[in-house]
Coordinates of C-alpha atoms (C1' of nucleotides) in Angstrom, one line a residue:
Chain S
M1 CA 21.2 1.5 -47.7
A2 CA 17.8 0.3 -46.0
T3 CA 17.1 -3.2 -46.1
K4 CA 14.1 -5.4 -45.6
N5 CA 14.5 -7.8 -42.8
V6 CA 13.1 -11.6 -44.0
R7 CA 9.8 -11.3 -43.2
G8 CA 9.7 -8.0 -45.3
I9 CA 8.9 -5.6 -43.0
E10 CA 10.0 -2.5 -42.0
P11 CA 11.8 -2.1 -39.5
A12 CA 11.3 0.8 -36.9
V13 CA 14.8 2.2 -36.8
V14 CA 16.4 3.7 -40.0
E15 CA 19.5 1.5 -40.4
P16 CA 18.8 -1.3 -38.6
V17 CA 22.2 -3.4 -39.6
A18 CA 24.2 -0.8 -38.3
G19 CA 26.1 -1.6 -35.6
P20 CA 27.0 0.6 -32.3
R21 CA 30.0 2.4 -34.0
E22 CA 27.8 3.7 -37.0
R23 CA 24.5 4.2 -34.8
Y24 CA 27.1 6.6 -33.1
R25 CA 28.8 8.6 -36.0
A26 CA 25.0 9.0 -37.5
Q27 CA 23.7 11.1 -34.0
V28 CA 26.9 13.1 -33.4
R29 CA 26.7 14.3 -37.7
A30 CA 23.1 14.6 -36.6
E31 CA 24.2 17.1 -33.9
V32 CA 27.0 18.7 -35.7
Q33 CA 23.9 19.7 -38.5
E34 CA 21.7 20.9 -36.1
L35 CA 23.9 23.3 -34.6
A36 CA 25.3 23.9 -37.8
W37 CA 21.8 24.9 -38.7
V38 CA 22.0 27.5 -35.5
Q39 CA 25.1 29.2 -36.4
V40 CA 23.7 29.4 -40.6
T41 CA 20.5 31.0 -39.2
Q42 CA 22.2 33.3 -36.6
T43 CA 25.2 34.1 -38.4
G44 CA 24.4 33.5 -42.5
A45 CA 25.9 30.6 -44.4
S46 CA 29.4 32.4 -44.3
G47 CA 29.2 32.5 -40.5
L48 CA 29.3 28.8 -40.4
S49 CA 32.9 27.7 -38.2
L50 CA 33.5 24.1 -37.3
K51 CA 35.2 25.6 -34.2
A52 CA 32.6 27.0 -32.5
I53 CA 30.6 24.0 -33.2
A54 CA 32.7 22.1 -31.4
K55 CA 33.3 24.3 -28.9
Q56 CA 29.4 24.2 -28.3
M57 CA 28.9 20.5 -28.3
G58 CA 31.9 20.4 -25.5
I59 CA 35.0 18.6 -27.9
T60 CA 37.9 19.8 -29.6
A61 CA 37.7 20.9 -33.1
P62 CA 40.1 18.5 -35.2
A63 CA 37.8 15.6 -34.0
L64 CA 34.7 17.0 -36.1
Y65 CA 37.3 15.9 -38.9
R66 CA 36.2 12.2 -38.3
Y67 CA 33.0 13.2 -39.8
F68 CA 33.0 15.9 -42.3
A69 CA 35.9 16.1 -44.7
S70 CA 35.9 20.2 -44.2
R71 CA 34.2 23.0 -43.4
D72 CA 32.9 22.5 -47.0
E73 CA 31.5 19.8 -47.2
L74 CA 29.5 20.3 -44.0
L75 CA 28.3 23.4 -45.8
T76 CA 27.4 21.4 -48.9
E77 CA 25.4 18.8 -47.0
L78 CA 23.6 21.8 -45.8
I79 CA 22.6 23.0 -48.5
L80 CA 21.7 19.6 -50.3
S81 CA 19.7 18.9 -47.7
V82 CA 17.9 22.6 -48.2
Y83 CA 17.3 21.3 -52.0
R84 CA 16.2 17.8 -50.4
E85 CA 13.5 19.1 -47.8
L86 CA 12.0 21.2 -49.8
A87 CA 11.9 19.4 -53.1
E88 CA 9.7 16.9 -51.0
L89 CA 7.3 20.2 -49.6
V90 CA 6.1 21.0 -52.6
E91 CA 5.9 17.7 -54.2
A92 CA 3.9 16.4 -51.2
A93 CA 1.6 19.6 -52.1
A94 CA 1.3 19.3 -55.2
G95 CA 0.6 15.4 -55.3
A96 CA -2.0 15.9 -52.7
R97 CA -4.4 18.0 -55.8
D98 CA -5.7 16.4 -58.6
A99 CA -7.0 20.0 -60.6
D100 CA -3.5 22.0 -62.2
R101 CA -5.0 24.6 -61.1
D102 CA -5.4 23.8 -57.5
K103 CA -2.0 22.1 -57.4
L104 CA -0.3 25.3 -58.4
I105 CA -1.7 27.2 -55.7
A106 CA -1.2 24.4 -53.1
T107 CA 2.5 24.7 -54.4
A108 CA 2.7 28.5 -53.8
T109 CA 1.2 28.0 -50.7
A110 CA 3.3 26.0 -49.1
L111 CA 6.3 27.7 -50.2
R112 CA 5.9 30.8 -49.0
D113 CA 4.9 29.3 -45.3
W114 CA 7.9 27.5 -45.8
A115 CA 10.0 30.6 -46.6
L116 CA 8.4 32.2 -43.9
A117 CA 9.2 29.7 -41.3
N118 CA 13.4 28.9 -42.5
P119 CA 14.1 32.3 -43.7
Q120 CA 17.8 31.7 -43.7
R121 CA 17.2 28.3 -45.7
Y122 CA 15.2 29.6 -48.4
L123 CA 17.9 31.8 -48.5
L124 CA 21.0 29.9 -48.7
I125 CA 19.7 28.2 -51.5
Y126 CA 18.3 31.1 -53.1
G127 CA 19.3 34.1 -51.9
T128 CA 23.2 35.9 -53.0
P129 CA 25.1 33.2 -53.9
V130 CA 28.2 32.8 -51.5
P131 CA 31.6 33.9 -52.7
G132 CA 34.1 31.3 -53.9
Y133 CA 32.0 28.4 -53.2
A134 CA 30.7 26.3 -55.8
A135 CA 27.4 23.9 -55.6
P136 CA 28.0 20.4 -55.9
P137 CA 26.5 19.1 -59.8
S138 CA 23.8 17.2 -57.6
A139 CA 21.9 20.9 -56.5
T140 CA 21.0 21.4 -60.3
E141 CA 19.3 18.4 -60.0
L142 CA 17.1 18.9 -56.8
A143 CA 16.7 22.3 -58.0
Q144 CA 14.7 20.9 -61.0
R145 CA 12.8 18.4 -59.0
I146 CA 11.5 21.7 -56.7
F147 CA 10.3 23.7 -60.0
A148 CA 8.7 20.1 -61.8
P149 CA 5.3 20.5 -59.3
L150 CA 5.1 24.3 -60.8
L151 CA 5.3 22.4 -64.7
A152 CA 1.4 22.2 -65.3
S153 CA -0.2 20.6 -68.5
F154 CA -2.1 24.1 -69.5
P155 CA -2.4 23.8 -73.0
G156 CA 0.9 25.4 -75.6
T157 CA 3.9 24.3 -77.2
P158 CA 5.9 23.2 -74.2
D159 CA 8.2 26.5 -74.5
Q160 CA 4.9 28.1 -73.9
V161 CA 3.9 25.2 -70.8
L162 CA 8.1 26.3 -69.6
R163 CA 8.0 30.4 -70.4
Q164 CA 4.2 30.0 -68.2
S165 CA 5.6 28.0 -65.2
L166 CA 8.9 30.2 -64.9
T167 CA 7.1 33.3 -64.6
F168 CA 4.7 31.6 -61.8
W169 CA 8.0 30.9 -60.2
T170 CA 9.8 33.8 -60.3
R171 CA 6.7 36.0 -59.5
L172 CA 6.5 34.1 -56.3
H173 CA 10.2 34.6 -55.5
G174 CA 9.4 38.0 -56.0
V175 CA 7.5 38.3 -53.3
I176 CA 8.9 35.6 -50.8
S177 CA 12.7 37.2 -51.3
L178 CA 11.4 40.1 -50.7
E179 CA 9.6 39.6 -47.5
V180 CA 12.1 37.2 -46.2
A181 CA 14.9 39.6 -47.3
G182 CA 12.7 42.0 -44.8
H183 CA 12.1 44.7 -47.8
F184 CA 8.5 45.1 -46.7
R185 CA 9.2 45.5 -43.1
G186 CA 7.3 49.1 -42.0
M187 CA 5.4 49.4 -45.5
P188 CA 1.9 50.0 -45.1
F189 CA 0.5 46.2 -46.5
D190 CA -0.1 43.1 -45.7
P191 CA 2.5 40.6 -47.3
S192 CA 0.4 37.7 -47.5
E193 CA -2.6 39.1 -49.2
L194 CA -0.4 40.5 -51.7
Y195 CA 0.8 36.8 -52.2
A196 CA -2.1 35.9 -52.3
D197 CA -3.3 38.0 -54.7
E198 CA -0.5 37.7 -56.7
V199 CA -1.1 34.1 -56.5
T200 CA -4.6 34.1 -57.7
S201 CA -4.1 36.5 -60.2
T202 CA -1.7 34.5 -61.9
V203 CA -3.3 31.3 -62.4
A204 CA -6.3 33.3 -63.3
G205 CA -4.6 33.9 -66.5
L206 CA -3.4 30.5 -67.4
P207 CA -5.0 29.0 -70.7
Chain J
M1 CA 28.1 72.7 -49.8
A2 CA 28.3 73.3 -53.1
T3 CA 28.8 77.1 -53.6
K4 CA 28.2 79.1 -56.9
N5 CA 30.6 82.3 -57.6
V6 CA 29.8 85.9 -57.5
R7 CA 28.4 85.8 -61.4
G8 CA 26.5 82.9 -60.6
I9 CA 28.2 80.3 -62.7
E10 CA 28.8 76.4 -61.3
P11 CA 32.4 76.3 -61.2
A12 CA 34.4 73.5 -62.8
V13 CA 35.2 71.5 -59.9
V14 CA 32.8 70.4 -57.5
E15 CA 34.3 71.7 -54.2
P16 CA 36.3 74.7 -55.5
V17 CA 36.8 76.5 -52.2
A18 CA 38.5 73.3 -50.4
G19 CA 41.5 73.8 -49.9
P20 CA 44.9 71.1 -50.6
R21 CA 44.3 68.9 -48.1
E22 CA 40.7 68.6 -48.1
R23 CA 40.7 67.5 -51.9
Y24 CA 43.8 65.1 -50.9
R25 CA 41.2 63.6 -48.5
A26 CA 38.3 63.4 -50.8
Q27 CA 41.1 61.7 -53.5
V28 CA 42.1 59.0 -50.9
R29 CA 38.6 59.0 -49.8
A30 CA 37.4 57.9 -53.0
E31 CA 40.0 55.6 -53.8
V32 CA 39.3 53.6 -50.6
Q33 CA 35.4 53.2 -51.7
E34 CA 36.5 52.0 -55.2
L35 CA 39.0 49.5 -53.7
A36 CA 36.6 48.4 -51.6
W37 CA 34.1 47.6 -54.7
V38 CA 36.2 45.6 -56.2
Q39 CA 36.7 43.6 -53.1
V40 CA 32.7 43.5 -52.1
T41 CA 32.2 42.4 -56.3
Q42 CA 34.8 39.3 -55.6
T43 CA 34.1 38.4 -52.5
G44 CA 30.6 39.2 -51.7
A45 CA 30.1 42.5 -48.4
S46 CA 31.4 39.7 -45.4
G47 CA 34.4 39.9 -47.6
L48 CA 35.1 43.8 -47.1
S49 CA 38.5 44.2 -45.3
L50 CA 40.1 47.4 -44.1
K51 CA 43.9 46.2 -44.2
A52 CA 43.7 44.3 -47.5
I53 CA 42.2 48.0 -49.1
A54 CA 45.3 49.3 -47.5
K55 CA 47.9 47.1 -48.7
Q56 CA 46.7 47.2 -52.2
M57 CA 46.7 51.3 -51.5
G58 CA 50.8 50.5 -50.2
I59 CA 49.6 52.6 -46.5
T60 CA 48.9 50.2 -42.8
A61 CA 46.1 49.7 -41.9
P62 CA 45.6 52.5 -39.4
A63 CA 45.7 55.3 -41.7
L64 CA 42.6 54.4 -43.0
Y65 CA 40.8 54.9 -40.0
R66 CA 42.1 59.1 -40.9
Y67 CA 38.9 58.3 -43.1
F68 CA 36.6 56.3 -42.4
A69 CA 35.2 55.8 -38.6
S70 CA 35.2 51.8 -38.9
R71 CA 34.9 49.0 -41.5
D72 CA 31.4 49.7 -40.8
E73 CA 31.0 53.0 -41.9
L74 CA 33.2 52.5 -45.2
L75 CA 30.4 49.6 -45.5
T76 CA 27.4 52.1 -44.6
E77 CA 28.6 54.7 -47.2
L78 CA 29.1 52.0 -50.1
I79 CA 25.2 50.7 -49.4
L80 CA 23.9 54.3 -49.4
S81 CA 26.1 55.1 -52.1
V82 CA 24.0 52.2 -54.2
Y83 CA 20.6 53.2 -53.1
R84 CA 21.9 56.6 -54.3
E85 CA 22.6 55.4 -57.5
L86 CA 20.3 53.2 -58.8
A87 CA 17.4 56.4 -57.3
E88 CA 19.2 58.6 -59.6
L89 CA 19.4 56.3 -62.5
V90 CA 15.6 54.5 -62.3
E91 CA 14.2 59.2 -61.5
A92 CA 16.1 59.3 -64.6
A93 CA 14.8 57.0 -66.7
A94 CA 11.0 57.8 -65.3
G95 CA 11.5 61.0 -66.3
A96 CA 12.3 60.4 -69.8
R97 CA 9.1 59.4 -70.6
D98 CA 5.8 61.3 -70.5
A99 CA 3.1 58.3 -70.5
D100 CA 2.9 56.0 -67.5
R101 CA 3.1 52.7 -69.2
D102 CA 6.3 53.8 -71.2
K103 CA 7.6 55.5 -68.3
L104 CA 7.2 51.8 -66.3
I105 CA 8.6 50.1 -69.4
A106 CA 11.6 52.6 -69.8
T107 CA 12.3 52.1 -65.7
A108 CA 11.9 48.2 -66.1
T109 CA 14.5 47.7 -68.2
A110 CA 16.8 50.2 -67.5
L111 CA 16.3 48.6 -63.8
R112 CA 17.9 45.2 -65.0
D113 CA 20.1 46.7 -67.4
W114 CA 21.8 48.2 -64.3
A115 CA 21.4 44.9 -62.1
L116 CA 22.9 42.9 -64.8
A117 CA 26.2 45.1 -65.0
N118 CA 26.1 45.8 -61.0
P119 CA 24.8 42.5 -59.8
Q120 CA 27.0 42.7 -56.6
R121 CA 25.0 46.7 -56.1
Y122 CA 22.3 44.9 -56.3
L123 CA 22.4 42.0 -54.6
L124 CA 24.2 44.6 -51.6
I125 CA 20.8 46.2 -51.2
Y126 CA 18.1 43.4 -52.5
G127 CA 19.9 40.2 -51.7
T128 CA 20.6 38.2 -48.5
P129 CA 20.8 40.9 -45.9
V130 CA 24.6 41.2 -44.0
P131 CA 24.3 39.3 -40.6
G132 CA 24.7 41.5 -37.4
Y133 CA 24.7 45.0 -40.0
A134 CA 21.5 47.6 -40.0
A135 CA 21.1 49.6 -42.4
P136 CA 20.8 53.3 -41.6
P137 CA 17.6 54.7 -41.4
S138 CA 18.6 57.0 -44.7
A139 CA 18.5 53.7 -46.5
T140 CA 15.1 53.4 -46.0
E141 CA 14.1 57.0 -47.7
L142 CA 16.5 56.0 -50.4
A143 CA 14.5 52.9 -50.8
Q144 CA 11.5 54.8 -51.4
R145 CA 12.6 56.9 -53.8
I146 CA 13.7 53.9 -55.6
F147 CA 10.1 52.4 -55.2
A148 CA 8.0 55.8 -56.4
P149 CA 8.9 56.0 -60.1
L150 CA 6.8 52.4 -60.5
L151 CA 4.2 54.0 -59.1
A152 CA 1.7 55.2 -62.1
S153 CA -1.3 57.2 -61.8
F154 CA -3.6 54.5 -62.9
P155 CA -6.9 54.7 -61.6
G156 CA -8.6 52.9 -58.8
T157 CA -8.2 54.1 -55.3
P158 CA -4.6 54.7 -53.3
D159 CA -4.4 51.3 -51.5
Q160 CA -5.2 49.7 -55.4
V161 CA -2.4 51.7 -57.0
L162 CA 0.2 50.8 -54.4
R163 CA -0.8 47.6 -54.8
Q164 CA -0.4 47.3 -58.1
S165 CA 2.9 49.4 -58.2
L166 CA 4.2 46.9 -55.5
T167 CA 3.4 43.7 -58.1
F168 CA 5.0 45.5 -60.5
W169 CA 7.8 45.7 -58.5
T170 CA 8.3 42.6 -56.9
R171 CA 7.7 40.4 -60.0
L172 CA 10.8 42.5 -61.6
H173 CA 13.1 41.9 -58.5
G174 CA 11.2 38.1 -59.2
V175 CA 13.2 37.6 -62.7
I176 CA 16.3 39.7 -61.9
S177 CA 17.5 38.1 -58.6
L178 CA 17.0 35.0 -60.0
E179 CA 19.5 35.8 -62.9
V180 CA 22.0 37.9 -61.9
A181 CA 22.4 34.8 -59.2
G182 CA 23.3 32.4 -61.4
H183 CA 19.6 30.4 -61.8
F184 CA 18.8 30.9 -65.0
R185 CA 22.3 28.8 -66.1
G186 CA 22.1 26.4 -68.1
M187 CA 18.3 27.0 -68.6
P188 CA 17.3 26.9 -71.9
F189 CA 15.3 30.2 -72.6
D190 CA 16.6 33.6 -72.4
P191 CA 16.3 35.7 -69.2
S192 CA 15.9 39.5 -71.8
E193 CA 13.0 37.8 -73.1
L194 CA 11.1 36.2 -70.5
Y195 CA 11.7 39.8 -68.4
A196 CA 10.9 41.5 -71.6
D197 CA 7.2 39.1 -71.7
E198 CA 7.0 39.8 -67.7
V199 CA 6.8 43.9 -68.2
T200 CA 4.8 43.9 -71.4
S201 CA 2.0 41.7 -69.9
T202 CA 2.0 43.2 -66.5
V203 CA 2.2 46.6 -67.8
A204 CA -1.0 45.9 -70.4
G205 CA -2.6 43.9 -67.9
L206 CA -3.0 47.5 -65.9
P207 CA -5.9 49.8 -65.9
Chain H
dT1 C1' 32.6 -16.6 -21.3
dG2 C1' 36.9 -14.8 -20.7
dT3 C1' 41.0 -12.0 -22.6
dA4 C1' 43.7 -10.4 -26.7
dC5 C1' 43.9 -6.9 -30.7
dA6 C1' 42.2 -3.8 -33.4
dT7 C1' 39.3 0.0 -34.6
dC8 C1' 38.8 4.6 -34.3
dA9 C1' 36.8 8.8 -31.3
dG10 C1' 38.8 12.7 -29.6
dT11 C1' 43.0 15.7 -27.8
dG12 C1' 46.4 18.9 -27.2
dA13 C1' 50.0 21.6 -29.4
dA14 C1' 50.7 24.1 -33.6
dC15 C1' 50.7 26.2 -38.0
dG16 C1' 49.7 30.1 -40.8
dC17 C1' 46.6 32.8 -42.0
dG18 C1' 43.1 37.0 -41.5
dC19 C1' 40.9 40.6 -38.9
dG20 C1' 39.7 46.1 -36.8
dT21 C1' 41.2 48.5 -33.7
dT22 C1' 44.3 51.2 -30.3
dC23 C1' 48.0 53.9 -29.4
dA24 C1' 51.8 56.7 -29.5
dC25 C1' 55.6 58.7 -32.7
dT26 C1' 57.1 61.0 -36.8
dG27 C1' 57.6 63.7 -40.1
dA28 C1' 55.7 66.2 -44.3
dT29 C1' 52.9 70.3 -45.4
dG30 C1' 49.9 74.0 -45.7
dT31 C1' 49.3 79.0 -43.2
dA32 C1' 49.8 82.5 -40.7
dC33 C1' 53.0 86.4 -39.0
Chain W
dT1 C1' 59.6 86.5 -49.4
dG2 C1' 61.4 84.2 -45.4
dT3 C1' 60.5 81.7 -41.4
dA4 C1' 58.1 79.4 -37.5
dC5 C1' 54.4 77.0 -35.7
dA6 C1' 50.4 73.7 -36.3
dT7 C1' 47.9 70.8 -38.5
dC8 C1' 47.5 66.1 -39.4
dA9 C1' 48.4 61.8 -42.6
dG10 C1' 51.0 58.1 -42.4
dT11 C1' 54.0 54.0 -39.3
dG12 C1' 54.7 50.5 -36.5
dA13 C1' 54.3 47.8 -32.5
dA14 C1' 51.1 45.9 -30.2
dC15 C1' 46.4 43.8 -28.6
dG16 C1' 43.1 39.5 -28.9
dC17 C1' 40.3 37.6 -31.2
dG18 C1' 39.0 33.5 -34.9
dC19 C1' 39.2 30.4 -38.2
dG20 C1' 40.6 25.7 -40.8
dT21 C1' 43.5 22.0 -41.1
dT22 C1' 47.6 18.4 -39.8
dC23 C1' 49.5 15.6 -36.6
dA24 C1' 51.2 12.6 -33.2
dC25 C1' 48.8 10.5 -29.7
dT26 C1' 46.1 8.4 -26.0
dG27 C1' 42.0 5.3 -24.4
dA28 C1' 38.2 3.6 -24.5
dT29 C1' 35.1 -0.1 -26.8
dG30 C1' 33.5 -3.1 -29.5
dT31 C1' 34.8 -7.9 -31.5
dA32 C1' 36.4 -11.8 -32.4
dC33 C1' 38.9 -15.9 -31.1

DNA sequence: TGTACATCAGTGAACGCGCGTTCACTGATGTAC
DNA sequence: TGTACATCAGTGAACGCGCGTTCACTGATGTAC
């Protein structure tokens, strides 16, 4: 969609050709999604309510149907945006390093930091599945983009490498998900130390 | 509450002194909980509905208030019963073995088997927290009873032992929770192998 | 530049559904005399 | 053993709330001539 102008210079605004109506649409959509996030953060995915969002915007609920076909479509967009956000974050963390081990450590660190800063976002994609809601097919591709940076080129058959990466991932998730869900609360240790130990010892164990 | 009779023999029925009314109460309570489980299994914890349960029992909803003070109380009992069930299972698995390593492996195996057989039960206590619902204090004690069998008496300071046990736990949870939430679906590997490898390699790494 | 027209954001009423919970009540059932 | 009484499971109406979604509509706004 983004087009360059005649001299090949990227314009400052993202969608420069859009008329005022399209620009307005984009703004409203963004505002809806923002309020939706506040809701999901406070009440979980099942608490997402179009009527409540409309109320907060000082608008009637049917008006939202100009911007989203249904509640499920809005939820889907939220979920996909989480996948995208996390994929970019993880790719950036991995891309900034050369050595495989550094890459893995940087990625793991970025993952936890992000999860702690956005617990509900993390839980939205890795937590209890929303009953009756099926993620769109594109979510699977994005999930793989998140997983890919954990695939490092260590010696071994493709199967072994996959297994190592998977295990790295499940270990990170084990610590992060328990912490994010509050299961470490009141326990006599520092979760960030536990995580750091887990990351370094796992990376050190790789061939 | 359970009393022995004069000769010290455990009577067959659990609550022998209970009159017919109490017996009936217990039966109805059990039936309510059973139907509640079906609901939680199908729609998640937030889908638990007293009216729906009453309907299935061929009863009006207010009648349920003879047996449970509120929806939250019913949910609390469900959650506590999961903790209890899992604690007993884990204790039994650990108690049947002598050597520490065997104990850990048996416990880990029992944990995964149970989680796969009861995914919604597992997610009810280790998944995304139900927004607005606070677990009762006794849940914490029970959570520790589940964790305790993972504490083996390996050499090291109490801190090191705690750390090792925690890491064992987070690793098991990492694999189990991703599998139970369906994140391994369509991936080219066998989850049970992944889990078995993770268990044996972790136990082998202990001092 | 001014005006007529088409587009479309937003309204308000309504539908049908679900929920938890309260309350005064009926009527069956167990129990004490 | 028979009867009177107290207990208490379950009813039905109601309250107030929330939800997603549809529909015919109004009226502002951008656009084409």
